[in-house]
Amino acid sequence: DLGYEYEEGLSDDFIKNFISKGIDRVNFLSDTMDNFLHFYKSDHDIKSFSVSEVIKEISFFLSSLFDALGIDIELQILKDFSLKGSKNEFQQVILNLLNNAKEAYEGQKKRDAKIVVTVDAQNDASKVVICDNASGIDEAIFEKIFEMEYTTKKSGNGIGLYLVKKIVKERFHGEISVGNIEGGACFTLTFD
């Protein structure tokens, strides 16, 4: 009985806070969908932004959801760098990659589920590397994983990683690659 639960454990402040956070998440996801739908329509707001700040914002936004699933997000900011372009589009890239990593844990009961996001700028290239420890990806699909309509999910449409690659290449003149590490997979974004 919901009335009993409410009387016993849920305060008005808890419910208001829960609803407020839910509305914030819905608005963020709505903006995410709008950004992907309008990818081809305009160049959006082109500015220089800090890569680590964007990643910190998204990690903060996702932390309670990922914590509830038992997945830790660890940030390693070795050396920050800036990109010029639409901050919203870059947010969508990171959000999509983190969500894919989260989905890789589905059906697993890992006690040490972790996603590590590393930001580093070297002389030759600046990188964002997103690694999980969710058992890795079949190497046979590495080449196909970024193709339109290719998906490994039963209810997937295969557009997520395709758009991620297009945004990285066309908007930020970067590259994206995927590879396995011991016990997991890594997506690497490289920018000149």
mmCIF file with all atom_site columns, C-alpha atoms in Angstrom:
data_model
loop_
_atom_site.group_PDB
_atom_site.id
_atom_site.type_symbol
_atom_site.label_atom_id
_atom_site.label_alt_id
_atom_site.label_comp_id
_atom_site.label_asym_id
_atom_site.label_entity_id
_atom_site.label_seq_id
_atom_site.pdbx_PDB_ins_code
_atom_site.Cartn_x
_atom_site.Cartn_y
_atom_site.Cartn_z
_atom_site.occupancy
_atom_site.B_iso_or_equiv
_atom_site.pdbx_formal_charge
_atom_site.auth_seq_id
_atom_site.auth_comp_id
_atom_site.auth_asym_id
_atom_site.auth_atom_id
_atom_site.pdbx_PDB_model_num
ATOM 1   C CA . ASP A 1 1   ? 0.000  0.000  0.000   1.00 0.00 ? 1   ASP A CA 1
ATOM 2   C CA . LEU A 1 2   ? 1.566  3.302  -1.103  1.00 0.00 ? 2   LEU A CA 1
ATOM 3   C CA . GLY A 1 3   ? -0.117 5.287  1.647   1.00 0.00 ? 3   GLY A CA 1
ATOM 4   C CA . TYR A 1 4   ? 1.548  3.092  4.252   1.00 0.00 ? 4   TYR A CA 1
ATOM 5   C CA . GLU A 1 5   ? 4.987  3.506  2.656   1.00 0.00 ? 5   GLU A CA 1
ATOM 6   C CA . TYR A 1 6   ? 4.506  7.244  2.491   1.00 0.00 ? 6   TYR A CA 1
ATOM 7   C CA . GLU A 1 7   ? 3.503  7.493  6.133   1.00 0.00 ? 7   GLU A CA 1
ATOM 8   C CA . GLU A 1 8   ? 6.343  5.261  7.298   1.00 0.00 ? 8   GLU A CA 1
ATOM 9   C CA . GLY A 1 9   ? 9.372  6.438  5.327   1.00 0.00 ? 9   GLY A CA 1
ATOM 10  C CA . LEU A 1 10  ? 8.928  9.201  2.774   1.00 0.00 ? 10  LEU A CA 1
ATOM 11  C CA . SER A 1 11  ? 8.826  12.832 3.795   1.00 0.00 ? 11  SER A CA 1
ATOM 12  C CA . ASP A 1 12  ? 7.413  15.701 1.741   1.00 0.00 ? 12  ASP A CA 1
ATOM 13  C CA . ASP A 1 13  ? 10.967 17.043 1.255   1.00 0.00 ? 13  ASP A CA 1
ATOM 14  C CA . PHE A 1 14  ? 12.169 13.664 -0.035  1.00 0.00 ? 14  PHE A CA 1
ATOM 15  C CA . ILE A 1 15  ? 9.310  13.459 -2.540  1.00 0.00 ? 15  ILE A CA 1
ATOM 16  C CA . LYS A 1 16  ? 9.801  17.063 -3.715  1.00 0.00 ? 16  LYS A CA 1
ATOM 17  C CA . ASN A 1 17  ? 13.560 16.490 -4.110  1.00 0.00 ? 17  ASN A CA 1
ATOM 18  C CA . PHE A 1 18  ? 12.953 13.203 -5.954  1.00 0.00 ? 18  PHE A CA 1
ATOM 19  C CA . ILE A 1 19  ? 10.475 14.860 -8.341  1.00 0.00 ? 19  ILE A CA 1
ATOM 20  C CA . SER A 1 20  ? 12.797 17.828 -8.905  1.00 0.00 ? 20  SER A CA 1
ATOM 21  C CA . LYS A 1 21  ? 15.735 15.545 -9.770  1.00 0.00 ? 21  LYS A CA 1
ATOM 22  C CA . GLY A 1 22  ? 13.470 13.506 -12.048 1.00 0.00 ? 22  GLY A CA 1
ATOM 23  C CA . ILE A 1 23  ? 12.341 16.635 -13.891 1.00 0.00 ? 23  ILE A CA 1
ATOM 24  C CA . ASP A 1 24  ? 15.970 17.768 -14.283 1.00 0.00 ? 24  ASP A CA 1
ATOM 25  C CA . ARG A 1 25  ? 16.900 14.388 -15.766 1.00 0.00 ? 25  ARG A CA 1
ATOM 26  C CA . VAL A 1 26  ? 13.918 14.388 -18.131 1.00 0.00 ? 26  VAL A CA 1
ATOM 27  C CA . ASN A 1 27  ? 14.828 17.894 -19.325 1.00 0.00 ? 27  ASN A CA 1
ATOM 28  C CA . PHE A 1 28  ? 18.466 16.867 -19.842 1.00 0.00 ? 28  PHE A CA 1
ATOM 29  C CA . LEU A 1 29  ? 17.427 13.775 -21.809 1.00 0.00 ? 29  LEU A CA 1
ATOM 30  C CA . SER A 1 30  ? 14.969 15.839 -23.835 1.00 0.00 ? 30  SER A CA 1
ATOM 31  C CA . ASP A 1 31  ? 17.800 18.240 -24.714 1.00 0.00 ? 31  ASP A CA 1
ATOM 32  C CA . THR A 1 32  ? 19.930 15.212 -25.607 1.00 0.00 ? 32  THR A CA 1
ATOM 33  C CA . MET A 1 33  ? 17.304 13.962 -28.044 1.00 0.00 ? 33  MET A CA 1
ATOM 34  C CA . ASP A 1 34  ? 16.867 17.429 -29.550 1.00 0.00 ? 34  ASP A CA 1
ATOM 35  C CA . ASN A 1 35  ? 20.614 17.759 -30.095 1.00 0.00 ? 35  ASN A CA 1
ATOM 36  C CA . PHE A 1 36  ? 20.803 14.447 -31.931 1.00 0.00 ? 36  PHE A CA 1
ATOM 37  C CA . LEU A 1 37  ? 17.712 15.213 -34.011 1.00 0.00 ? 37  LEU A CA 1
ATOM 38  C CA . HIS A 1 38  ? 19.075 18.621 -35.030 1.00 0.00 ? 38  HIS A CA 1
ATOM 39  C CA . PHE A 1 39  ? 22.616 17.423 -35.731 1.00 0.00 ? 39  PHE A CA 1
ATOM 40  C CA . TYR A 1 40  ? 22.389 18.178 -39.453 1.00 0.00 ? 40  TYR A CA 1
ATOM 41  C CA . LYS A 1 41  ? 20.365 21.372 -39.224 1.00 0.00 ? 41  LYS A CA 1
ATOM 42  C CA . SER A 1 42  ? 22.872 23.906 -37.906 1.00 0.00 ? 42  SER A CA 1
ATOM 43  C CA . ASP A 1 43  ? 26.315 24.515 -36.460 1.00 0.00 ? 43  ASP A CA 1
ATOM 44  C CA . HIS A 1 44  ? 24.827 25.473 -33.063 1.00 0.00 ? 44  HIS A CA 1
ATOM 45  C CA . ASP A 1 45  ? 26.688 27.657 -30.631 1.00 0.00 ? 45  ASP A CA 1
ATOM 46  C CA . ILE A 1 46  ? 30.390 27.389 -31.516 1.00 0.00 ? 46  ILE A CA 1
ATOM 47  C CA . LYS A 1 47  ? 32.641 28.240 -28.571 1.00 0.00 ? 47  LYS A CA 1
ATOM 48  C CA . SER A 1 48  ? 35.770 27.003 -26.857 1.00 0.00 ? 48  SER A CA 1
ATOM 49  C CA . PHE A 1 49  ? 35.079 24.853 -23.771 1.00 0.00 ? 49  PHE A CA 1
ATOM 50  C CA . SER A 1 50  ? 37.000 22.803 -21.226 1.00 0.00 ? 50  SER A CA 1
ATOM 51  C CA . VAL A 1 51  ? 36.726 19.083 -21.922 1.00 0.00 ? 51  VAL A CA 1
ATOM 52  C CA . SER A 1 52  ? 37.205 18.107 -18.266 1.00 0.00 ? 52  SER A CA 1
ATOM 53  C CA . GLU A 1 53  ? 34.485 20.522 -17.120 1.00 0.00 ? 53  GLU A CA 1
ATOM 54  C CA . VAL A 1 54  ? 31.967 18.961 -19.524 1.00 0.00 ? 54  VAL A CA 1
ATOM 55  C CA . ILE A 1 55  ? 32.904 15.476 -18.342 1.00 0.00 ? 55  ILE A CA 1
ATOM 56  C CA . LYS A 1 56  ? 32.661 16.512 -14.672 1.00 0.00 ? 56  LYS A CA 1
ATOM 57  C CA . GLU A 1 57  ? 29.166 17.943 -15.278 1.00 0.00 ? 57  GLU A CA 1
ATOM 58  C CA . ILE A 1 58  ? 27.952 14.762 -16.968 1.00 0.00 ? 58  ILE A CA 1
ATOM 59  C CA . SER A 1 59  ? 29.543 12.522 -14.320 1.00 0.00 ? 59  SER A CA 1
ATOM 60  C CA . PHE A 1 60  ? 27.842 14.532 -11.581 1.00 0.00 ? 60  PHE A CA 1
ATOM 61  C CA . PHE A 1 61  ? 24.519 14.272 -13.416 1.00 0.00 ? 61  PHE A CA 1
ATOM 62  C CA . LEU A 1 62  ? 24.822 10.490 -13.876 1.00 0.00 ? 62  LEU A CA 1
ATOM 63  C CA . SER A 1 63  ? 26.448 9.647  -10.537 1.00 0.00 ? 63  SER A CA 1
ATOM 64  C CA . SER A 1 64  ? 23.297 8.857  -8.542  1.00 0.00 ? 64  SER A CA 1
ATOM 65  C CA . LEU A 1 65  ? 21.878 6.648  -11.302 1.00 0.00 ? 65  LEU A CA 1
ATOM 66  C CA . PHE A 1 66  ? 25.168 4.799  -11.789 1.00 0.00 ? 66  PHE A CA 1
ATOM 67  C CA . ASP A 1 67  ? 25.694 4.491  -8.008  1.00 0.00 ? 67  ASP A CA 1
ATOM 68  C CA . ALA A 1 68  ? 22.249 2.914  -7.687  1.00 0.00 ? 68  ALA A CA 1
ATOM 69  C CA . LEU A 1 69  ? 23.329 0.335  -10.291 1.00 0.00 ? 69  LEU A CA 1
ATOM 70  C CA . GLY A 1 70  ? 26.594 -0.321 -8.435  1.00 0.00 ? 70  GLY A CA 1
ATOM 71  C CA . ILE A 1 71  ? 28.762 1.315  -11.117 1.00 0.00 ? 71  ILE A CA 1
ATOM 72  C CA . ASP A 1 72  ? 31.506 3.728  -10.062 1.00 0.00 ? 72  ASP A CA 1
ATOM 73  C CA . ILE A 1 73  ? 32.560 6.545  -12.421 1.00 0.00 ? 73  ILE A CA 1
ATOM 74  C CA . GLU A 1 74  ? 36.199 7.498  -11.879 1.00 0.00 ? 74  GLU A CA 1
ATOM 75  C CA . LEU A 1 75  ? 37.649 10.633 -13.473 1.00 0.00 ? 75  LEU A CA 1
ATOM 76  C CA . GLN A 1 76  ? 41.359 10.930 -14.201 1.00 0.00 ? 76  GLN A CA 1
ATOM 77  C CA . ILE A 1 77  ? 42.166 14.438 -15.384 1.00 0.00 ? 77  ILE A CA 1
ATOM 78  C CA . LEU A 1 78  ? 45.852 14.179 -16.271 1.00 0.00 ? 78  LEU A CA 1
ATOM 79  C CA . LYS A 1 79  ? 45.954 17.329 -18.392 1.00 0.00 ? 79  LYS A CA 1
ATOM 80  C CA . ASP A 1 80  ? 42.861 19.251 -19.458 1.00 0.00 ? 80  ASP A CA 1
ATOM 81  C CA . PHE A 1 81  ? 42.385 20.676 -22.929 1.00 0.00 ? 81  PHE A CA 1
ATOM 82  C CA . SER A 1 82  ? 39.819 22.762 -24.749 1.00 0.00 ? 82  SER A CA 1
ATOM 83  C CA . LEU A 1 83  ? 37.787 22.039 -27.845 1.00 0.00 ? 83  LEU A CA 1
ATOM 84  C CA . LYS A 1 84  ? 36.083 24.522 -30.121 1.00 0.00 ? 84  LYS A CA 1
ATOM 85  C CA . GLY A 1 85  ? 32.572 23.621 -31.156 1.00 0.00 ? 85  GLY A CA 1
ATOM 86  C CA . SER A 1 86  ? 29.156 22.988 -29.680 1.00 0.00 ? 86  SER A CA 1
ATOM 87  C CA . LYS A 1 87  ? 29.457 22.064 -26.027 1.00 0.00 ? 87  LYS A CA 1
ATOM 88  C CA . ASN A 1 88  ? 26.033 20.384 -26.230 1.00 0.00 ? 88  ASN A CA 1
ATOM 89  C CA . GLU A 1 89  ? 27.158 18.101 -29.028 1.00 0.00 ? 89  GLU A CA 1
ATOM 90  C CA . PHE A 1 90  ? 30.253 17.081 -27.085 1.00 0.00 ? 90  PHE A CA 1
ATOM 91  C CA . GLN A 1 91  ? 28.040 16.387 -24.057 1.00 0.00 ? 91  GLN A CA 1
ATOM 92  C CA . GLN A 1 92  ? 25.968 14.039 -26.217 1.00 0.00 ? 92  GLN A CA 1
ATOM 93  C CA . VAL A 1 93  ? 29.104 12.153 -27.278 1.00 0.00 ? 93  VAL A CA 1
ATOM 94  C CA . ILE A 1 94  ? 30.234 11.605 -23.679 1.00 0.00 ? 94  ILE A CA 1
ATOM 95  C CA . LEU A 1 95  ? 26.721 10.808 -22.449 1.00 0.00 ? 95  LEU A CA 1
ATOM 96  C CA . ASN A 1 96  ? 26.241 8.216  -25.185 1.00 0.00 ? 96  ASN A CA 1
ATOM 97  C CA . LEU A 1 97  ? 29.587 6.535  -24.476 1.00 0.00 ? 97  LEU A CA 1
ATOM 98  C CA . LEU A 1 98  ? 28.917 6.432  -20.722 1.00 0.00 ? 98  LEU A CA 1
ATOM 99  C CA . ASN A 1 99  ? 25.436 5.013  -21.300 1.00 0.00 ? 99  ASN A CA 1
ATOM 100 C CA . ASN A 1 100 ? 26.863 2.334  -23.593 1.00 0.00 ? 100 ASN A CA 1
ATOM 101 C CA . ALA A 1 101 ? 29.381 1.419  -20.894 1.00 0.00 ? 101 ALA A CA 1
ATOM 102 C CA . LYS A 1 102 ? 26.555 1.248  -18.339 1.00 0.00 ? 102 LYS A CA 1
ATOM 103 C CA . GLU A 1 103 ? 24.539 -1.030 -20.618 1.00 0.00 ? 103 GLU A CA 1
ATOM 104 C CA . ALA A 1 104 ? 27.545 -3.346 -21.013 1.00 0.00 ? 104 ALA A CA 1
ATOM 105 C CA . TYR A 1 105 ? 27.063 -4.304 -17.334 1.00 0.00 ? 105 TYR A CA 1
ATOM 106 C CA . GLU A 1 106 ? 23.437 -5.385 -17.802 1.00 0.00 ? 106 GLU A CA 1
ATOM 107 C CA . GLY A 1 107 ? 22.954 -8.984 -16.755 1.00 0.00 ? 107 GLY A CA 1
ATOM 108 C CA . GLN A 1 108 ? 26.285 -9.041 -14.895 1.00 0.00 ? 108 GLN A CA 1
ATOM 109 C CA . LYS A 1 109 ? 26.622 -9.062 -11.138 1.00 0.00 ? 109 LYS A CA 1
ATOM 110 C CA . LYS A 1 110 ? 29.965 -7.303 -10.818 1.00 0.00 ? 110 LYS A CA 1
ATOM 111 C CA . ARG A 1 111 ? 31.000 -6.043 -7.421  1.00 0.00 ? 111 ARG A CA 1
ATOM 112 C CA . ASP A 1 112 ? 33.699 -3.770 -8.811  1.00 0.00 ? 112 ASP A CA 1
ATOM 113 C CA . ALA A 1 113 ? 31.855 -2.309 -11.819 1.00 0.00 ? 113 ALA A CA 1
ATOM 114 C CA . LYS A 1 114 ? 33.765 0.793  -12.817 1.00 0.00 ? 114 LYS A CA 1
ATOM 115 C CA . ILE A 1 115 ? 33.974 3.228  -15.707 1.00 0.00 ? 115 ILE A CA 1
ATOM 116 C CA . VAL A 1 116 ? 37.215 5.207  -15.885 1.00 0.00 ? 116 VAL A CA 1
ATOM 117 C CA . VAL A 1 117 ? 37.263 8.425  -17.908 1.00 0.00 ? 117 VAL A CA 1
ATOM 118 C CA . THR A 1 118 ? 40.744 9.800  -18.613 1.00 0.00 ? 118 THR A CA 1
ATOM 119 C CA . VAL A 1 119 ? 41.442 13.247 -20.062 1.00 0.00 ? 119 VAL A CA 1
ATOM 120 C CA . ASP A 1 120 ? 44.985 13.889 -21.254 1.00 0.00 ? 120 ASP A CA 1
ATOM 121 C CA . ALA A 1 121 ? 46.672 16.369 -23.576 1.00 0.00 ? 121 ALA A CA 1
ATOM 122 C CA . GLN A 1 122 ? 50.012 15.489 -25.117 1.00 0.00 ? 122 GLN A CA 1
ATOM 123 C CA . ASN A 1 123 ? 52.094 17.325 -27.705 1.00 0.00 ? 123 ASN A CA 1
ATOM 124 C CA . ASP A 1 124 ? 50.840 15.204 -30.590 1.00 0.00 ? 124 ASP A CA 1
ATOM 125 C CA . ALA A 1 125 ? 47.170 14.767 -29.611 1.00 0.00 ? 125 ALA A CA 1
ATOM 126 C CA . SER A 1 126 ? 44.609 15.295 -26.892 1.00 0.00 ? 126 SER A CA 1
ATOM 127 C CA . LYS A 1 127 ? 42.536 12.326 -25.778 1.00 0.00 ? 127 LYS A CA 1
ATOM 128 C CA . VAL A 1 128 ? 39.497 11.265 -23.838 1.00 0.00 ? 128 VAL A CA 1
ATOM 129 C CA . VAL A 1 129 ? 39.499 7.557  -23.013 1.00 0.00 ? 129 VAL A CA 1
ATOM 130 C CA . ILE A 1 130 ? 36.425 5.853  -21.558 1.00 0.00 ? 130 ILE A CA 1
ATOM 131 C CA . CYS A 1 131 ? 37.089 2.332  -20.242 1.00 0.00 ? 131 CYS A CA 1
ATOM 132 C CA . ASP A 1 132 ? 34.901 -0.167 -18.448 1.00 0.00 ? 132 ASP A CA 1
ATOM 133 C CA . ASN A 1 133 ? 35.527 -3.539 -16.857 1.00 0.00 ? 133 ASN A CA 1
ATOM 134 C CA . ALA A 1 134 ? 32.421 -5.203 -18.300 1.00 0.00 ? 134 ALA A CA 1
ATOM 135 C CA . SER A 1 135 ? 34.186 -8.083 -20.114 1.00 0.00 ? 135 SER A CA 1
ATOM 136 C CA . GLY A 1 136 ? 34.995 -6.338 -23.416 1.00 0.00 ? 136 GLY A CA 1
ATOM 137 C CA . ILE A 1 137 ? 33.561 -6.327 -26.925 1.00 0.00 ? 137 ILE A CA 1
ATOM 138 C CA . ASP A 1 138 ? 33.792 -9.061 -29.535 1.00 0.00 ? 138 ASP A CA 1
ATOM 139 C CA . GLU A 1 139 ? 36.696 -7.971 -31.751 1.00 0.00 ? 139 GLU A CA 1
ATOM 140 C CA . ALA A 1 140 ? 34.824 -9.196 -34.824 1.00 0.00 ? 140 ALA A CA 1
ATOM 141 C CA . ILE A 1 141 ? 32.461 -6.223 -34.534 1.00 0.00 ? 141 ILE A CA 1
ATOM 142 C CA . PHE A 1 142 ? 35.064 -3.472 -33.998 1.00 0.00 ? 142 PHE A CA 1
ATOM 143 C CA . GLU A 1 143 ? 34.748 -2.317 -37.626 1.00 0.00 ? 143 GLU A CA 1
ATOM 144 C CA . LYS A 1 144 ? 30.936 -2.519 -37.650 1.00 0.00 ? 144 LYS A CA 1
ATOM 145 C CA . ILE A 1 145 ? 30.254 -0.897 -34.301 1.00 0.00 ? 145 ILE A CA 1
ATOM 146 C CA . PHE A 1 146 ? 30.120 2.657  -35.717 1.00 0.00 ? 146 PHE A CA 1
ATOM 147 C CA . GLU A 1 147 ? 27.976 1.800  -38.752 1.00 0.00 ? 147 GLU A CA 1
ATOM 148 C CA . MET A 1 148 ? 24.446 3.135  -39.151 1.00 0.00 ? 148 MET A CA 1
ATOM 149 C CA . GLU A 1 149 ? 21.823 0.701  -37.857 1.00 0.00 ? 149 GLU A CA 1
ATOM 150 C CA . TYR A 1 150 ? 24.354 -1.761 -36.397 1.00 0.00 ? 150 TYR A CA 1
ATOM 151 C CA . THR A 1 151 ? 23.390 -2.729 -32.873 1.00 0.00 ? 151 THR A CA 1
ATOM 152 C CA . THR A 1 152 ? 24.091 -5.455 -30.360 1.00 0.00 ? 152 THR A CA 1
ATOM 153 C CA . LYS A 1 153 ? 20.976 -4.598 -28.331 1.00 0.00 ? 153 LYS A CA 1
ATOM 154 C CA . LYS A 1 154 ? 17.631 -6.328 -28.812 1.00 0.00 ? 154 LYS A CA 1
ATOM 155 C CA . SER A 1 155 ? 15.754 -3.020 -28.735 1.00 0.00 ? 155 SER A CA 1
ATOM 156 C CA . GLY A 1 156 ? 18.560 -0.845 -30.139 1.00 0.00 ? 156 GLY A CA 1
ATOM 157 C CA . ASN A 1 157 ? 18.412 1.161  -33.345 1.00 0.00 ? 157 ASN A CA 1
ATOM 158 C CA . GLY A 1 158 ? 22.156 1.423  -34.016 1.00 0.00 ? 158 GLY A CA 1
ATOM 159 C CA . ILE A 1 159 ? 22.177 5.194  -34.326 1.00 0.00 ? 159 ILE A CA 1
ATOM 160 C CA . GLY A 1 160 ? 24.027 6.099  -31.092 1.00 0.00 ? 160 GLY A CA 1
ATOM 161 C CA . LEU A 1 161 ? 27.630 5.219  -31.967 1.00 0.00 ? 161 LEU A CA 1
ATOM 162 C CA . TYR A 1 162 ? 27.071 6.195  -35.597 1.00 0.00 ? 162 TYR A CA 1
ATOM 163 C CA . LEU A 1 163 ? 26.156 9.746  -34.531 1.00 0.00 ? 163 LEU A CA 1
ATOM 164 C CA . VAL A 1 164 ? 28.944 9.810  -31.944 1.00 0.00 ? 164 VAL A CA 1
ATOM 165 C CA . LYS A 1 165 ? 31.463 9.098  -34.702 1.00 0.00 ? 165 LYS A CA 1
ATOM 166 C CA . LYS A 1 166 ? 29.911 11.708 -37.027 1.00 0.00 ? 166 LYS A CA 1
ATOM 167 C CA . ILE A 1 167 ? 29.995 14.380 -34.315 1.00 0.00 ? 167 ILE A CA 1
ATOM 168 C CA . VAL A 1 168 ? 33.590 13.574 -33.346 1.00 0.00 ? 168 VAL A CA 1
ATOM 169 C CA . LYS A 1 169 ? 34.785 13.594 -36.975 1.00 0.00 ? 169 LYS A CA 1
ATOM 170 C CA . GLU A 1 170 ? 32.683 16.338 -38.553 1.00 0.00 ? 170 GLU A CA 1
ATOM 171 C CA . ARG A 1 171 ? 32.233 18.778 -35.690 1.00 0.00 ? 171 ARG A CA 1
ATOM 172 C CA . PHE A 1 172 ? 35.488 18.341 -33.763 1.00 0.00 ? 172 PHE A CA 1
ATOM 173 C CA . HIS A 1 173 ? 37.813 16.979 -36.489 1.00 0.00 ? 173 HIS A CA 1
ATOM 174 C CA . GLY A 1 174 ? 38.731 14.077 -34.231 1.00 0.00 ? 174 GLY A CA 1
ATOM 175 C CA . GLU A 1 175 ? 38.808 10.314 -34.392 1.00 0.00 ? 175 GLU A CA 1
ATOM 176 C CA . ILE A 1 176 ? 37.158 7.599  -32.326 1.00 0.00 ? 176 ILE A CA 1
ATOM 177 C CA . SER A 1 177 ? 38.390 4.061  -31.874 1.00 0.00 ? 177 SER A CA 1
ATOM 178 C CA . VAL A 1 178 ? 37.466 1.058  -29.777 1.00 0.00 ? 178 VAL A CA 1
ATOM 179 C CA . GLY A 1 179 ? 39.610 -1.667 -28.266 1.00 0.00 ? 179 GLY A CA 1
ATOM 180 C CA . ASN A 1 180 ? 39.682 -4.198 -25.482 1.00 0.00 ? 180 ASN A CA 1
ATOM 181 C CA . ILE A 1 181 ? 41.741 -4.098 -22.338 1.00 0.00 ? 181 ILE A CA 1
ATOM 182 C CA . GLU A 1 182 ? 42.028 -6.829 -19.714 1.00 0.00 ? 182 GLU A CA 1
ATOM 183 C CA . GLY A 1 183 ? 38.480 -7.405 -18.514 1.00 0.00 ? 183 GLY A CA 1
ATOM 184 C CA . GLY A 1 184 ? 36.817 -4.604 -20.461 1.00 0.00 ? 184 GLY A CA 1
ATOM 185 C CA . ALA A 1 185 ? 36.633 -2.205 -23.387 1.00 0.00 ? 185 ALA A CA 1
ATOM 186 C CA . CYS A 1 186 ? 37.861 1.321  -24.125 1.00 0.00 ? 186 CYS A CA 1
ATOM 187 C CA . PHE A 1 187 ? 36.606 4.005  -26.461 1.00 0.00 ? 187 PHE A CA 1
ATOM 188 C CA . THR A 1 188 ? 39.284 6.556  -27.332 1.00 0.00 ? 188 THR A CA 1
ATOM 189 C CA . LEU A 1 189 ? 38.505 10.031 -28.687 1.00 0.00 ? 189 LEU A CA 1
ATOM 190 C CA . THR A 1 190 ? 41.575 11.674 -30.234 1.00 0.00 ? 190 THR A CA 1
ATOM 191 C CA . PHE A 1 191 ? 41.804 15.345 -31.209 1.00 0.00 ? 191 PHE A CA 1
ATOM 192 C CA . ASP A 1 192 ? 44.726 17.112 -32.956 1.00 0.00 ? 192 ASP A CA 1
#
